[in-house]
XYZ file of C-alpha atoms in Angstrom:
301
model
C -2.621 1.489 3.121
C 0.758 3.734 3.756
C 2.250 4.008 0.679
C -1.228 6.218 -0.990
C -0.868 8.593 2.248
C 3.154 9.839 1.189
C 1.527 12.096 -0.678
C 0.203 13.363 1.819
C 3.423 13.365 4.119
C 4.755 15.272 0.320
C 2.031 17.450 1.234
C 2.855 19.005 4.800
C 7.201 19.024 4.975
C 5.617 21.481 0.776
C 3.787 23.374 3.217
C 6.646 23.774 6.869
C 9.339 23.026 5.111
C 11.489 24.442 8.115
C 9.208 22.150 10.312
C 10.636 18.151 10.920
C 8.168 16.209 10.071
C 7.716 12.369 12.265
C 5.532 9.450 11.121
C 4.298 6.905 13.145
C 4.399 3.868 11.162
C 3.867 -0.130 12.234
C 7.178 -2.069 11.367
C 6.209 -4.301 8.552
C 6.978 -0.347 6.643
C 9.508 0.557 8.081
C 11.753 -0.076 6.438
C 9.453 1.394 3.299
C 9.193 4.560 5.349
C 13.349 5.173 5.458
C 12.859 5.579 2.084
C 11.343 9.212 1.984
C 13.913 11.555 1.423
C 11.542 14.136 3.107
C 11.368 12.492 6.321
C 13.647 13.880 9.400
C 12.408 11.047 11.373
C 10.610 7.567 11.471
C 9.205 6.295 15.003
C 7.679 2.638 15.491
C 3.460 1.629 16.686
C 2.868 -1.620 15.404
C -0.273 -1.892 13.971
C -1.971 -3.957 16.810
C -3.983 -3.784 20.406
C -1.577 -2.386 22.951
C -1.962 -1.910 26.344
C -2.816 0.893 28.634
C 1.486 0.583 30.191
C 2.311 1.002 26.859
C -0.027 3.796 25.608
C 1.465 5.092 29.175
C 4.776 4.865 27.255
C 4.749 5.504 24.184
C 2.771 9.761 25.244
C 5.547 10.093 27.928
C 8.417 9.808 25.246
C 6.460 11.859 22.258
C 5.502 14.178 25.623
C 9.244 14.896 25.475
C 9.574 15.725 21.853
C 7.475 18.526 21.836
C 5.273 17.886 18.908
C 3.554 20.942 17.186
C 0.537 18.895 15.478
C -0.149 15.182 14.714
C -1.728 14.171 12.549
C -4.297 10.950 12.349
C -3.988 9.197 8.898
C -5.780 5.543 10.197
C -8.392 6.549 12.756
C -7.089 4.868 16.053
C -8.959 4.478 19.878
C -5.364 4.072 20.763
C -2.781 6.425 19.055
C -6.406 9.874 19.719
C -5.043 8.987 22.643
C -1.819 8.744 22.318
C -1.740 12.654 20.429
C -3.919 13.962 24.068
C -2.811 12.623 26.914
C 1.275 13.874 24.577
C 0.058 16.731 25.396
C 0.529 18.263 21.535
C -1.646 21.366 20.587
C -3.073 20.431 17.329
C -4.485 16.585 17.714
C -6.533 16.723 13.687
C -7.494 13.215 12.513
C -11.342 12.007 11.539
C -14.478 12.393 13.254
C -14.986 9.092 14.845
C -13.143 6.490 17.568
C -13.010 8.865 20.887
C -12.630 12.469 18.053
C -13.294 14.426 21.422
C -9.541 14.126 22.187
C -9.377 15.440 18.196
C -9.469 19.759 17.935
C -9.131 19.244 14.854
C -12.178 16.679 12.857
C -13.136 15.833 9.633
C -16.326 13.914 8.214
C -15.346 10.144 7.342
C -16.664 9.355 4.094
C -14.685 6.915 2.318
C -16.750 4.245 2.647
C -18.193 6.372 0.068
C -15.632 5.225 -1.993
C -16.704 8.960 -4.543
C -11.627 9.991 -4.722
C -8.979 7.896 -4.573
C -7.270 6.874 -0.919
C -4.364 9.613 -2.118
C -7.215 12.654 -2.390
C -8.702 11.816 0.794
C -5.560 11.284 2.728
C -4.235 14.878 1.214
C -8.653 16.367 1.808
C -7.089 16.141 6.323
C -5.285 18.471 5.478
C -7.260 21.277 4.822
C -8.044 20.892 8.698
C -5.119 22.836 9.173
C -5.055 24.176 5.625
C -2.974 22.708 3.339
C -4.987 22.796 0.313
C -2.785 21.970 -2.332
C -2.586 18.844 -4.050
C 0.199 16.816 -5.183
C -0.020 13.582 -6.308
C 4.077 13.055 -5.949
C 5.609 9.966 -4.746
C 8.847 10.113 -3.599
C 9.719 6.666 -2.914
C 13.677 5.395 -3.103
C 13.463 2.196 -4.230
C 16.549 0.838 -6.564
C 17.749 -1.797 -8.938
C 20.041 -2.582 -6.761
C 17.643 -3.489 -4.011
C 16.914 -6.382 -5.313
C 20.487 -7.187 -7.548
C 21.728 -8.886 -9.594
C 23.716 -11.847 -8.786
C 19.894 -12.640 -7.471
C 18.544 -12.582 -10.178
C 20.643 -14.702 -12.129
C 20.335 -17.288 -9.106
C 16.541 -16.968 -10.552
C 17.347 -17.426 -13.916
C 16.109 -13.225 -14.898
C 17.274 -10.944 -16.732
C 16.039 -7.119 -17.546
C 12.904 -6.371 -17.419
C 12.377 -9.762 -19.767
C 9.169 -11.157 -16.448
C 5.582 -10.191 -15.803
C 5.235 -10.291 -11.981
C 1.936 -12.581 -10.274
C 0.617 -11.282 -7.424
C -2.560 -13.516 -7.096
C -3.595 -12.732 -3.140
C -5.641 -10.021 -1.329
C -5.285 -8.822 2.254
C -9.788 -10.063 1.711
C -11.016 -13.178 -0.340
C -13.872 -11.554 -1.486
C -11.181 -9.428 -3.643
C -9.703 -12.044 -5.096
C -10.072 -13.861 -8.642
C -10.555 -16.988 -9.299
C -7.365 -18.974 -8.228
C -7.681 -21.355 -11.346
C -8.475 -18.416 -13.364
C -4.827 -16.190 -12.817
C -3.210 -20.244 -13.099
C -5.078 -20.278 -16.008
C -3.247 -16.557 -16.980
C -0.431 -17.792 -16.328
C -0.036 -20.265 -18.490
C -0.746 -18.301 -21.064
C 1.319 -15.563 -20.191
C 4.959 -18.418 -19.817
C 4.657 -19.028 -23.552
C 5.888 -15.694 -23.910
C 7.218 -14.460 -20.992
C 9.046 -14.918 -17.879
C 6.234 -15.170 -14.651
C 6.949 -14.364 -11.405
C 4.641 -15.427 -8.081
C 4.490 -12.890 -5.346
C 3.462 -12.261 -1.838
C 4.302 -12.474 2.208
C 4.516 -15.055 4.197
C 0.933 -15.771 4.990
C 1.163 -16.610 1.289
C 3.649 -19.476 1.488
C 1.255 -22.067 1.507
C -0.806 -21.584 -1.260
C 1.666 -20.360 -3.274
C 3.418 -24.321 -3.261
C -0.452 -25.027 -4.792
C -0.774 -22.612 -7.063
C 2.443 -23.786 -8.653
C 2.106 -26.575 -9.453
C 2.556 -27.595 -12.194
C 2.800 -24.633 -13.751
C 6.356 -23.087 -15.499
C 6.704 -20.562 -12.065
C 9.841 -18.635 -10.611
C 7.299 -19.113 -7.240
C 9.341 -15.859 -4.519
C 5.988 -15.941 -2.281
C 7.195 -15.339 1.404
C 10.396 -14.286 -0.068
C 11.616 -11.249 -0.290
C 11.088 -8.050 2.239
C 9.218 -5.321 1.033
C 12.808 -2.963 -0.318
C 13.969 -6.088 -2.988
C 10.307 -6.677 -3.353
C 10.107 -3.015 -4.517
C 13.708 -3.674 -6.535
C 11.748 -6.272 -8.299
C 9.210 -5.137 -9.546
C 10.818 -2.377 -10.722
C 12.555 -4.982 -13.430
C 9.236 -5.976 -13.869
C 7.649 -5.680 -17.222
C 4.079 -5.865 -16.087
C 2.944 -6.265 -12.716
C -1.172 -9.001 -13.200
C -3.111 -8.124 -9.119
C -5.721 -8.259 -6.932
C -6.057 -5.415 -5.059
C -3.287 -5.170 -3.552
C -0.102 -3.717 -1.749
C 2.166 -4.978 -4.451
C -0.256 -3.307 -6.636
C 0.141 0.660 -5.617
C 3.380 -0.393 -4.967
C 4.788 -1.715 -9.101
C 2.072 1.488 -9.906
C 3.787 4.382 -7.891
C 7.275 2.715 -9.428
C 5.607 4.156 -12.780
C 5.735 0.204 -12.410
C 2.893 -0.893 -15.623
C -0.740 -3.102 -13.665
C -2.956 -5.071 -14.593
C -5.683 -4.863 -11.716
C -7.948 -6.039 -11.851
C -10.787 -5.689 -9.254
C -15.240 -6.010 -7.587
C -16.654 -2.302 -8.639
C -18.650 -2.171 -5.807
C -19.331 -2.474 -3.011
C -18.026 1.523 -3.561
C -15.760 0.983 -0.703
C -13.751 -1.350 -2.344
C -13.869 0.200 -5.892
C -11.346 1.657 -8.175
C -12.149 4.578 -8.123
C -10.546 4.902 -3.985
C -8.327 1.122 -4.758
C -7.420 1.635 -8.256
C -4.358 2.687 -9.091
C -2.479 5.451 -9.958
C -0.694 6.612 -12.859
C -1.490 6.596 -16.092
C 0.101 3.154 -17.287
C -2.405 1.103 -15.933
C -5.844 -0.936 -16.779
C -8.131 -1.847 -14.646
C -10.323 -4.912 -15.504
C -13.945 -4.826 -13.392
C -16.562 -6.712 -12.269
C -20.000 -6.470 -10.067
C -19.014 -9.925 -9.383
C -14.823 -10.800 -9.483
C -15.276 -14.083 -11.171
C -17.558 -13.396 -13.802
C -13.938 -11.364 -15.217
C -12.977 -13.882 -18.065
C -9.254 -15.423 -18.822
C -9.906 -13.761 -22.273
C -10.276 -10.644 -21.360
C -7.535 -9.717 -19.174
C -5.214 -11.627 -21.766
C -7.295 -9.303 -24.324
C -6.033 -5.554 -21.843
C -2.555 -7.447 -21.038
C -1.360 -7.443 -24.276
C -2.724 -3.176 -24.244
C 0.134 -2.180 -22.018
C 3.281 -4.619 -23.801
């Protein structure tokens, strides 16, 4: 999760303020990455399988830039190979996926879920001697990223609405759809409700929103627009998801629904950061009741 790497990126820049910091990111988070004020350069390396010619081409580009060090936060055989072919002197990452190509390694214990993902990412900095922990998110999202004109167009003003994200990349992390629908019905009695999600959920959202008094923006916002929208929300009700992390680091209250186990997917590792948030968890996510969720939302509001 790109957003949960931000404190580690910030830690690198804080330790070496005179160094030039370059991030290689997937195209889908490129616009968000541009909003990190301490980053000097962005390169696109898509999260997909690359051909050998693409790997060789990218490694040659990196070699020309003469980087001193490379930290690989997302274990990848391809990027381990790229960093080695680029001749980067210090190559740090996790002890898996062709880790022999690296010269600084750390054991990957993330699946144990003993600490938060942010802390695991900060732990990687220790391989190059950085031990300070900075829970600092400097993502520059503005209200204007979802402009007033568009707010008015869909019938919103101020922060009079609650955002709902009923989807997750892993279906096992999803609270039952009918419970999300009932939550929307109850919330809509007092607030305007906006359903959000990616383009891949557009078809599901049409069925989800049928008969509900909600504004459906699923698949209709870029990540920057979503950030601008969430920044205006009163609260986000969500499964464990990217929008959950985006809202949390923007200091928007989050009511997050989680599976308690296994540990690798638990809120201890993936929960929203910050003090305003509430996590509703159960070993069986389907056993969480609508009443339980509504009661927790009332505590936040």
